[in-house]
Amino acid sequence: MDYDLVIKNGTVIDGKGSKRRQTDIGIKNGLIATIGPISSKSTTSIDATDLVVSPGFIDIHTHFDPQLCWDGLATPSIEHGITTIVTGNCSLSLAPIKGKEDADKIVSMFGVIEDIKKATFDEAVPFSWNSFPEYLDHIRPKLGINVGALIGHSAIRLYVMGKDSQKRSANEEEIDEMCAIVSEAMKAGALGISSSYVDIDENGEPVPSRFADLAEKIALAKAMRQSGRGIWQVVPYFPDMKQQLDNIKELGDISLAANVTCSLQPVISSPASPDAKELIGALEQERERGARVYGQSMPRCFDLNMRLSETSMLLYALPGWKKIMDLPREQRLEKFKSERNSLVEEMKAAQGFGGSIPFLKVGNTKTKENEVYQGRYLAEIAQQENKEIGEVILDLSISDNLDTEFQLQNVINADKQAVAKIVSHPLCHFGASDAGAHITQFCGTGDTSHLLEHYVRETKTFTLEEAVQKMTGELAADWGLADRGVLEEVKAADITIFNPDVVAAGEEEFVDDFPGEARRYIRKSQGYKAVIVNGETAYLDGKYVQSLSGQIV
C-alpha cells in the first residue's frame, strides 16, 4: 500500500493504556491504515525516533465559539497537541438566534461570563446564521482543528421564549419547540447540550438556563439522546457547597431518566477542600445508583492576571470597583481617581474570590518608577509603605494608565498532590481548561503540556501511558467520539508527536492579536514535533501549517 503520510520509528502510546512500543504508523485518506513496520512508499514521512507518538489530545471545555469565525486553528490549542476542542459550554452557544436582538443578548452574556468583548464580535463574528446547523456550516470550511459543538441551553431558551426565558419555566409547547431545536442540532453534528446553574447576564440576572425546571431538562436530554449520543454539560453553583451537591444529584436524575452522560466543571482543589472530597463523594454516590455523572478537573494552578484596563473576576463582588470596570476603558481612569477613597474602603471588606487580592504580586509595569515593584506582593508593599491594598492597586495602576499587571499565582488548585489525586480519579475527566475565555486574565490552553511536563516528567505522578489515556482515549469513549481518540487502524488519524524530555507549557504572554483591538494571554509550547489532524499536518517543527482538515465531530 502507498501511504499519504508515514510516521517512522516512533514510541507509540495508543491512548488505551497499553504498554508503549516502537513502530511505524501509515496514514491514508485521513485514517490510520497501518500500525507496524512499514517499508512501502509514502508521499511524506516524519522521523519520530526518540519521540512519543500518541493520539491527538482532546480539550472538552473551551469557549472558542467566536474565535473559530476567524481562526479555524483555535490558536494556541494545536501547538499544545490538541486536535479536538469542545465548544458551546456553560449554556452559551452562538446559535440559534432569531435576529439582531438575540445576537446582541448572546454577545452581552459572552462578555460578562467569558470575557470576550463586544468589539471583537462586532468586527469578526457576522451572525449570518439563525439555526445551529447554519452556524456549523459557517465555521466548517475554516476548521484546522476538530470541533465538538455543544448547543447552549440559554441560547435555546432565548430563541424560543424571548424575554420570558429569564422569567419562568417553560410550558409544554415551548419545551416541544426546544426539543425540536435540539434534535435538529444533533442531526447536524452537535455533540450535546450545555447548561448552567450559576451564571448571570450583563444585568446581574440569572441566565435563561437557570429558570428551567427538571422536566424541561429531562425532555431536552431525551431529545439529545435520540441521536444515539450526547453529553449534558453544566457549571454548578460553585459559591455554595450544598447547592453544588444538589446540582450533582439533579445531574444523576437527568442521567438516569434520559440515559445520558453528564459532565460538571470544575472539580478543583481549594484551601477549604484540598481533595474536593465532598464533590467526588457526590459523584461516587450517583455512580452507585447507576447514573453517569463525571467531574472535570484541570492540572494547573488556577492562576489569574488582573489589569484595571481589562476585566477581572476578582473584582466582581466589589460593586464600586465593578461599576467602573464596566465602563469603556477610556472613561475609567478619571473615575478611579475621583472615587479613590470609597474604592479603598470597599476593598478592605473584600471576601470570597476578592479575598485573594492581597496575594496578588506585581507583574509587568509600564513606567520606570513602577519597575521596582515587579515581583513583590501587594500585602508586602502595603505594609512597607503603610497603605491599604486598594491604595497600592490604584497608585500603581493610575501611574501606568491602568495597565499594571497583577498576578495571582499558586493560590487556587495549588496543592499538587491533591490535584493529582483529583485528576486521577475515575469519575474526573481531564478538562475545565476554559480555553478561549477570560483571555485578558489567563490562557486556558496548555494544560495538556503541563500534565506531561510536571506530573509525568518532573514528579512521575503519572506514567506517560496514564497521562495520554486521560487526555485521549478516556475522553473519546465517555464523550461519544467513537471514531478517534486512540491509535487503532481505521480510526481518524489525529496524532500528536512530542519529545517527553522537552515538552512544556511555556510562560504566559500578553499579546495584541485579537479582532476589535482586544488583547489576550497565550502560551507558546515547547517539545512538539508535529500535530496531525485527520491525516494532515497542522503543526510541524514549531510552525503552523495552513491545513483546513478539521471536522465537526
XYZ file of C-alpha atoms in Angstrom:
553
model
C 0.000 0.000 0.000
C 1.135 3.541 -0.724
C 0.506 5.978 2.125
C -0.168 9.714 2.272
C 1.997 10.003 5.387
C 4.227 7.602 7.315
C 5.460 8.209 10.864
C 8.670 6.221 11.293
C 10.358 4.743 14.380
C 8.128 6.414 16.989
C 7.377 5.317 20.539
C 3.673 4.641 20.097
C 1.338 5.192 23.059
C -2.119 4.243 21.873
C -4.400 6.088 24.339
C -5.892 2.859 25.674
C -3.408 2.355 28.489
C -1.424 -0.269 26.609
C 2.326 -0.517 27.070
C 4.310 1.675 24.680
C 6.025 0.126 21.667
C 8.366 1.332 18.949
C 6.878 1.046 15.497
C 5.606 2.908 12.414
C 2.202 4.341 11.526
C 0.852 4.658 7.991
C -1.912 7.131 7.159
C -4.200 7.026 4.137
C -7.240 9.194 3.322
C -7.301 10.759 6.786
C -7.365 7.425 8.601
C -4.805 5.228 10.320
C -4.191 2.487 7.767
C -1.357 0.540 9.412
C 0.350 0.327 12.797
C 3.506 -1.744 12.421
C 6.739 -1.887 10.422
C 6.309 -0.118 7.062
C 8.564 -0.374 4.044
C 6.101 0.955 1.467
C 6.398 4.351 -0.178
C 4.624 7.458 1.051
C 4.166 10.983 -0.171
C 5.540 12.352 3.117
C 7.256 10.894 6.168
C 8.108 12.111 9.671
C 11.041 10.655 11.589
C 9.784 10.119 15.154
C 12.944 8.487 16.547
C 13.142 9.161 20.331
C 9.719 10.844 20.187
C 6.319 9.794 21.530
C 3.527 9.255 19.022
C 0.111 9.492 20.676
C -3.487 10.218 19.751
C -4.242 13.921 19.437
C -5.325 15.423 22.749
C -8.926 16.453 23.460
C -9.965 19.635 25.301
C -13.548 19.189 26.475
C -14.144 22.648 27.944
C -13.457 25.636 25.715
C -15.178 28.807 24.535
C -13.638 29.170 21.097
C -17.113 29.604 19.528
C -16.492 33.188 18.318
C -12.760 32.723 17.623
C -13.499 29.938 15.139
C -15.156 32.544 12.917
C -11.715 33.980 12.074
C -9.225 31.449 13.477
C -10.067 27.890 12.494
C -6.973 26.607 14.320
C -8.247 27.845 17.709
C -4.749 29.070 18.496
C -2.789 28.242 20.530
C -4.522 24.864 21.007
C -2.897 22.840 18.247
C 0.670 23.629 19.297
C -0.135 22.014 22.666
C -1.015 18.745 20.956
C -4.773 19.315 20.886
C -6.631 18.048 17.828
C -10.224 18.256 19.143
C -11.912 21.013 21.140
C -15.409 21.125 22.617
C -17.197 24.471 22.323
C -20.552 25.833 23.470
C -20.030 25.182 27.181
C -21.743 26.817 30.173
C -25.148 27.198 28.414
C -23.721 29.577 25.779
C -23.542 28.967 22.034
C -23.745 31.393 19.114
C -26.884 29.735 17.788
C -29.797 29.506 17.497
C -30.668 33.188 17.097
C -33.711 34.869 15.547
C -32.088 38.164 14.710
C -30.055 41.098 15.992
C -31.804 41.265 19.366
C -30.925 37.651 20.138
C -27.385 38.136 18.823
C -26.876 41.218 20.997
C -28.056 39.318 24.053
C -25.707 36.398 23.313
C -22.819 38.845 22.864
C -23.621 40.545 26.173
C -23.670 37.223 28.018
C -20.381 36.157 26.419
C -18.897 39.474 27.522
C -19.886 39.045 31.156
C -19.423 35.300 31.528
C -16.491 34.569 29.212
C -14.723 37.950 28.991
C -14.940 38.179 25.193
C -15.674 41.774 24.286
C -18.390 43.253 22.071
C -15.832 44.988 19.830
C -14.392 41.573 18.933
C -17.828 40.251 17.995
C -18.645 43.406 16.022
C -15.500 43.084 13.923
C -15.228 39.334 13.396
C -18.471 37.444 14.137
C -21.033 38.080 11.380
C -24.089 36.316 12.861
C -25.084 35.427 9.322
C -26.947 32.340 10.578
C -30.109 31.573 12.512
C -30.096 27.854 13.265
C -27.397 25.797 14.939
C -26.767 23.773 11.754
C -26.224 27.053 9.879
C -23.609 28.122 12.455
C -21.806 24.791 11.978
C -21.930 25.317 8.209
C -20.353 28.752 8.690
C -17.329 27.554 10.649
C -16.845 24.155 8.951
C -14.889 25.369 5.871
C -12.439 27.289 8.083
C -11.538 24.483 10.517
C -7.991 23.312 11.032
C -8.966 21.599 14.291
C -11.817 19.230 15.124
C -14.797 20.765 16.914
C -17.313 19.018 19.126
C -20.037 21.654 19.388
C -22.468 21.783 22.295
C -25.681 23.749 21.840
C -26.295 26.151 24.723
C -29.392 25.765 26.878
C -29.571 29.533 27.449
C -29.428 30.163 23.692
C -32.200 27.619 23.083
C -34.479 29.168 25.716
C -33.789 32.691 24.454
C -34.712 31.643 20.915
C -37.988 30.003 21.942
C -39.138 32.169 24.864
C -37.542 35.561 24.292
C -37.501 37.730 27.410
C -39.663 35.195 29.237
C -36.655 32.862 29.161
C -35.356 34.798 32.167
C -38.663 34.943 33.995
C -40.245 31.498 34.236
C -40.230 27.807 33.467
C -41.299 26.695 30.004
C -44.721 25.334 29.109
C -45.302 22.104 27.207
C -45.485 23.755 23.784
C -42.244 25.652 24.387
C -40.488 22.503 25.561
C -41.598 20.712 22.400
C -40.127 23.521 20.284
C -36.872 23.370 22.237
C -36.688 19.606 21.762
C -37.114 20.069 18.010
C -34.184 22.507 18.003
C -32.050 20.002 19.913
C -32.974 17.190 17.525
C -32.085 19.381 14.533
C -28.738 20.312 16.100
C -27.825 16.719 16.940
C -28.697 15.596 13.412
C -26.366 18.299 12.076
C -23.482 17.064 14.231
C -23.825 18.681 17.649
C -22.075 16.821 20.462
C -24.607 17.620 23.181
C -26.159 20.344 25.333
C -24.628 22.692 27.900
C -26.390 24.355 30.813
C -25.573 26.473 33.856
C -26.686 26.691 37.470
C -24.641 29.778 38.324
C -24.040 32.306 35.567
C -25.540 35.796 35.390
C -26.038 38.182 32.470
C -24.972 41.772 31.885
C -27.766 42.995 34.187
C -26.826 40.695 37.048
C -29.820 38.460 36.336
C -29.645 34.653 36.123
C -29.055 33.376 32.588
C -32.023 31.666 30.882
C -30.947 28.092 31.685
C -31.316 28.783 35.410
C -35.095 29.185 35.008
C -35.552 25.689 33.591
C -37.227 23.024 35.727
C -36.199 19.388 35.869
C -38.950 18.283 33.469
C -37.591 20.621 30.771
C -34.020 19.412 31.281
C -35.004 15.761 31.060
C -37.063 16.398 27.926
C -34.113 18.121 26.220
C -31.734 15.364 27.319
C -34.089 12.732 25.883
C -34.294 14.633 22.587
C -30.500 14.705 22.536
C -30.258 11.004 23.302
C -32.482 10.069 20.351
C -29.456 10.760 18.149
C -27.626 7.868 19.817
C -25.142 10.042 21.673
C -24.878 13.273 23.603
C -23.308 14.959 26.648
C -25.192 17.147 29.140
C -22.575 19.636 30.427
C -23.075 22.088 33.297
C -21.294 24.567 35.508
C -22.614 24.169 39.097
C -23.474 26.828 41.652
C -19.917 26.789 42.977
C -20.264 29.607 45.576
C -22.271 27.237 47.807
C -21.291 23.618 48.519
C -24.812 22.447 49.367
C -26.140 23.753 46.079
C -23.287 22.092 44.203
C -24.180 18.770 45.799
C -27.832 19.336 44.876
C -26.730 20.070 41.295
C -24.859 16.748 41.140
C -27.931 14.929 42.462
C -30.060 16.539 39.728
C -27.491 15.530 37.103
C -27.887 11.970 38.347
C -31.650 12.269 37.881
C -31.158 13.568 34.320
C -28.672 10.829 33.502
C -30.960 8.066 34.740
C -34.127 9.474 33.167
C -32.607 10.102 29.725
C -29.753 7.562 29.693
C -27.134 10.239 29.037
C -23.683 11.128 30.344
C -23.460 14.329 32.377
C -20.376 16.461 32.971
C -19.797 19.075 35.667
C -16.924 21.541 35.873
C -14.827 22.445 37.716
C -13.822 19.963 40.392
C -10.662 21.505 41.798
C -8.585 21.713 44.944
C -9.268 24.668 47.240
C -7.983 25.714 50.679
C -11.385 24.797 52.139
C -11.432 21.358 50.469
C -7.975 20.383 49.149
C -9.053 16.995 47.827
C -12.591 18.054 46.752
C -13.896 15.138 48.808
C -17.470 16.437 49.025
C -17.864 16.751 45.263
C -16.115 13.486 44.494
C -18.188 11.748 47.152
C -21.346 13.031 45.478
C -20.128 11.801 42.078
C -19.479 8.391 43.601
C -22.992 8.302 45.084
C -24.509 8.964 41.663
C -22.400 6.196 40.150
C -23.651 3.815 42.851
C -27.253 4.432 41.801
C -26.375 3.832 38.150
C -26.009 7.388 36.851
C -23.165 8.540 34.604
C -22.013 11.840 36.107
C -18.406 12.991 35.756
C -16.491 15.965 37.056
C -13.913 17.912 35.071
C -10.584 18.784 36.673
C -7.515 20.639 35.473
C -3.881 20.033 36.417
C -2.649 23.617 36.598
C -2.969 26.155 39.371
C -5.907 28.435 38.625
C -3.690 31.483 38.178
C -5.189 34.826 37.178
C -3.911 38.162 35.959
C -5.643 41.460 36.702
C -5.408 44.796 34.899
C -7.741 47.707 35.604
C -7.689 48.366 31.843
C -9.273 44.977 31.125
C -11.659 42.675 33.048
C -11.201 40.874 36.365
C -13.370 38.319 38.107
C -11.541 39.189 41.337
C -13.449 42.492 41.387
C -16.936 41.185 40.559
C -18.052 41.129 44.207
C -16.960 44.740 44.833
C -19.789 46.890 43.389
C -17.857 50.160 43.299
C -14.895 48.629 41.507
C -17.079 46.578 39.158
C -19.145 49.633 38.193
C -16.006 51.379 36.954
C -14.614 48.220 35.324
C -17.840 48.007 33.302
C -17.155 51.416 31.754
C -15.312 51.821 28.431
C -11.591 51.817 29.059
C -11.123 55.479 28.187
C -13.624 56.517 30.903
C -12.125 54.519 33.754
C -9.013 56.488 34.676
C -10.790 59.619 35.919
C -13.341 57.529 37.814
C -10.649 55.583 39.608
C -9.056 58.905 40.582
C -12.244 60.638 41.714
C -13.688 57.685 43.656
C -10.412 56.611 45.233
C -11.463 56.920 48.895
C -14.661 54.885 48.580
C -12.908 52.231 46.493
C -10.153 51.819 49.084
C -12.736 51.424 51.842
C -14.747 48.900 49.853
C -11.690 46.746 49.174
C -10.963 46.464 52.907
C -14.043 44.235 53.193
C -13.328 42.055 50.156
C -14.447 38.453 50.675
C -14.805 35.285 48.615
C -12.804 35.425 45.405
C -11.866 39.013 46.207
C -10.250 37.795 49.410
C -7.345 36.599 47.248
C -6.402 40.159 46.230
C -3.710 40.672 48.935
C -1.932 37.616 47.471
C -1.514 39.317 44.101
C 2.001 40.265 43.088
C 3.065 42.918 40.617
C 3.906 41.638 37.148
C 4.649 43.800 34.123
C 4.586 47.571 34.598
C 4.701 50.444 32.116
C 6.521 53.299 33.874
C 10.105 53.423 35.083
C 9.145 54.260 38.663
C 6.926 51.168 38.936
C 9.633 48.723 37.858
C 10.907 48.440 41.453
C 7.611 46.814 42.443
C 7.801 43.945 39.952
C 7.661 40.556 41.660
C 6.501 41.968 45.002
C 3.209 41.076 46.700
C 0.574 43.732 47.327
C 0.396 42.857 51.026
C 4.156 43.373 51.346
C 4.043 46.725 49.542
C 1.077 47.898 51.603
C 2.791 47.041 54.871
C 6.099 48.629 53.890
C 4.503 51.847 52.624
C 1.756 51.996 55.273
C -1.011 51.860 52.682
C -4.213 49.920 52.188
C -4.268 47.250 49.479
C -6.672 49.332 47.408
C -4.316 52.300 47.552
C -1.418 50.230 46.242
C -3.504 48.936 43.318
C -4.759 52.393 42.403
C -1.413 54.169 42.776
C 0.433 51.709 40.569
C -2.382 51.413 38.038
C -3.043 55.132 37.649
C 0.634 55.857 37.019
C 0.651 53.053 34.404
C -2.520 54.319 32.674
C -4.360 51.336 34.241
C -2.135 48.772 32.510
C -0.216 47.414 35.531
C -0.326 43.621 35.606
C -1.187 41.969 38.939
C -0.653 38.209 39.160
C -2.432 35.668 41.355
C -0.268 32.546 41.391
C -0.176 29.290 43.356
C -3.267 30.036 45.450
C -6.180 28.155 43.832
C -5.807 24.487 42.814
C -2.230 24.796 44.088
C -1.872 21.626 46.202
C -0.150 19.489 43.565
C -0.567 16.193 45.427
C -4.277 16.846 45.955
C -4.683 17.920 42.331
C -3.026 14.719 41.136
C -5.433 12.683 43.257
C -8.432 14.527 41.780
C -7.217 14.304 38.171
C -6.544 10.568 38.520
C -9.982 9.758 39.953
C -12.007 7.587 37.546
C -15.001 9.942 37.812
C -12.964 13.046 36.987
C -12.269 13.819 33.366
C -9.279 15.839 32.245
C -10.882 19.168 31.349
C -12.093 22.518 32.725
C -9.433 24.460 30.805
C -11.807 27.312 29.822
C -9.540 27.917 26.821
C -10.730 30.741 24.611
C -12.439 32.535 27.504
C -11.241 35.068 30.115
C -8.484 35.843 27.658
C -7.396 39.075 29.372
C -6.951 37.220 32.677
C -5.285 33.914 31.768
C -4.561 31.460 28.974
C -6.569 28.279 29.495
C -4.682 26.407 26.791
C -1.594 24.490 27.899
C -2.988 22.045 30.459
C -2.019 19.149 28.187
C 1.594 20.291 28.121
C 1.596 20.987 31.862
C 0.362 17.470 32.649
C 3.210 15.984 30.623
C 5.784 18.434 31.928
C 5.027 18.426 35.648
C 3.027 15.316 36.503
C 4.836 12.921 34.155
C 8.404 14.166 33.694
C 9.122 16.182 36.845
C 7.203 14.335 39.570
C 6.495 10.996 37.855
C 2.992 11.070 39.370
C 1.597 9.586 36.154
C 3.194 7.335 33.588
C 3.131 8.543 30.002
C 0.589 5.841 29.230
C -1.719 7.028 32.035
C -1.434 10.705 31.123
C -2.054 10.120 27.417
C -5.084 7.955 28.142
C -6.574 10.678 30.403
C -6.250 13.220 27.573
C -7.399 10.981 24.719
C -8.984 7.527 24.872
C -10.847 8.021 28.136
C -12.461 11.240 26.936
C -13.269 9.900 23.475
C -15.033 6.872 24.952
C -17.097 8.795 27.514
C -17.901 11.782 25.277
C -19.081 9.811 22.260
C -16.107 10.436 19.968
C -16.033 6.847 18.819
C -14.063 7.385 15.607
C -10.977 8.937 17.225
C -9.039 9.289 20.489
C -6.970 6.101 20.211
C -4.356 4.833 17.795
C -6.109 1.989 16.012
C -6.377 1.065 12.381
C -9.377 2.678 10.646
C -9.635 5.380 13.336
C -9.197 9.030 12.410
C -5.544 9.990 12.095
C -5.497 12.617 14.850
C -1.925 12.272 16.089
C 0.467 14.228 18.291
C 4.242 13.703 18.179
C 6.296 15.138 21.050
C 9.568 14.887 22.947
C 8.724 13.823 26.522
C 12.049 15.193 27.786
C 11.356 18.688 26.466
C 7.582 19.192 26.308
C 6.470 22.242 28.309
C 3.534 24.646 28.542
C 5.596 27.829 28.298
C 5.051 31.119 30.080
C 2.004 33.289 29.504
C 2.441 36.181 27.082
C 0.052 39.122 26.767
C -0.366 39.846 23.071
C -2.341 42.210 20.873
C -3.664 39.922 18.132
C -7.430 39.798 18.619
C -10.101 41.497 16.486
C -11.636 44.655 17.888
C -8.281 45.885 19.226
C -8.532 43.310 22.003
C -5.632 41.675 23.803
C -5.208 38.192 25.220
C -2.870 35.832 27.032
C -1.344 32.964 25.078
C 1.198 30.212 25.780
C 3.770 29.033 23.260
C 4.517 25.350 23.691
C 7.814 23.527 23.654
C 8.707 19.997 22.600
C 6.090 19.220 19.951
C 7.410 17.834 16.659
C 4.094 17.573 14.816
C 0.334 17.660 15.263
C -1.767 15.854 12.658
C -5.500 16.441 12.232
C -7.426 13.883 10.173
C -4.262 12.796 8.431
C -2.968 16.256 7.508
C -0.142 18.028 9.303
C -1.396 21.152 11.089
C 1.749 21.968 13.100
C 5.339 20.994 12.308
C 8.665 21.948 13.889
C 7.310 24.966 15.743
C 5.211 26.367 12.914
C 1.539 26.203 11.994
C 0.703 24.714 8.620
C -2.330 26.220 6.931
C -4.242 22.965 6.806
C -8.044 23.012 6.857
C -8.562 19.363 7.766
C -10.658 19.899 10.889
C -14.126 18.411 11.140
C -17.300 18.757 13.184
C -17.119 15.642 15.387
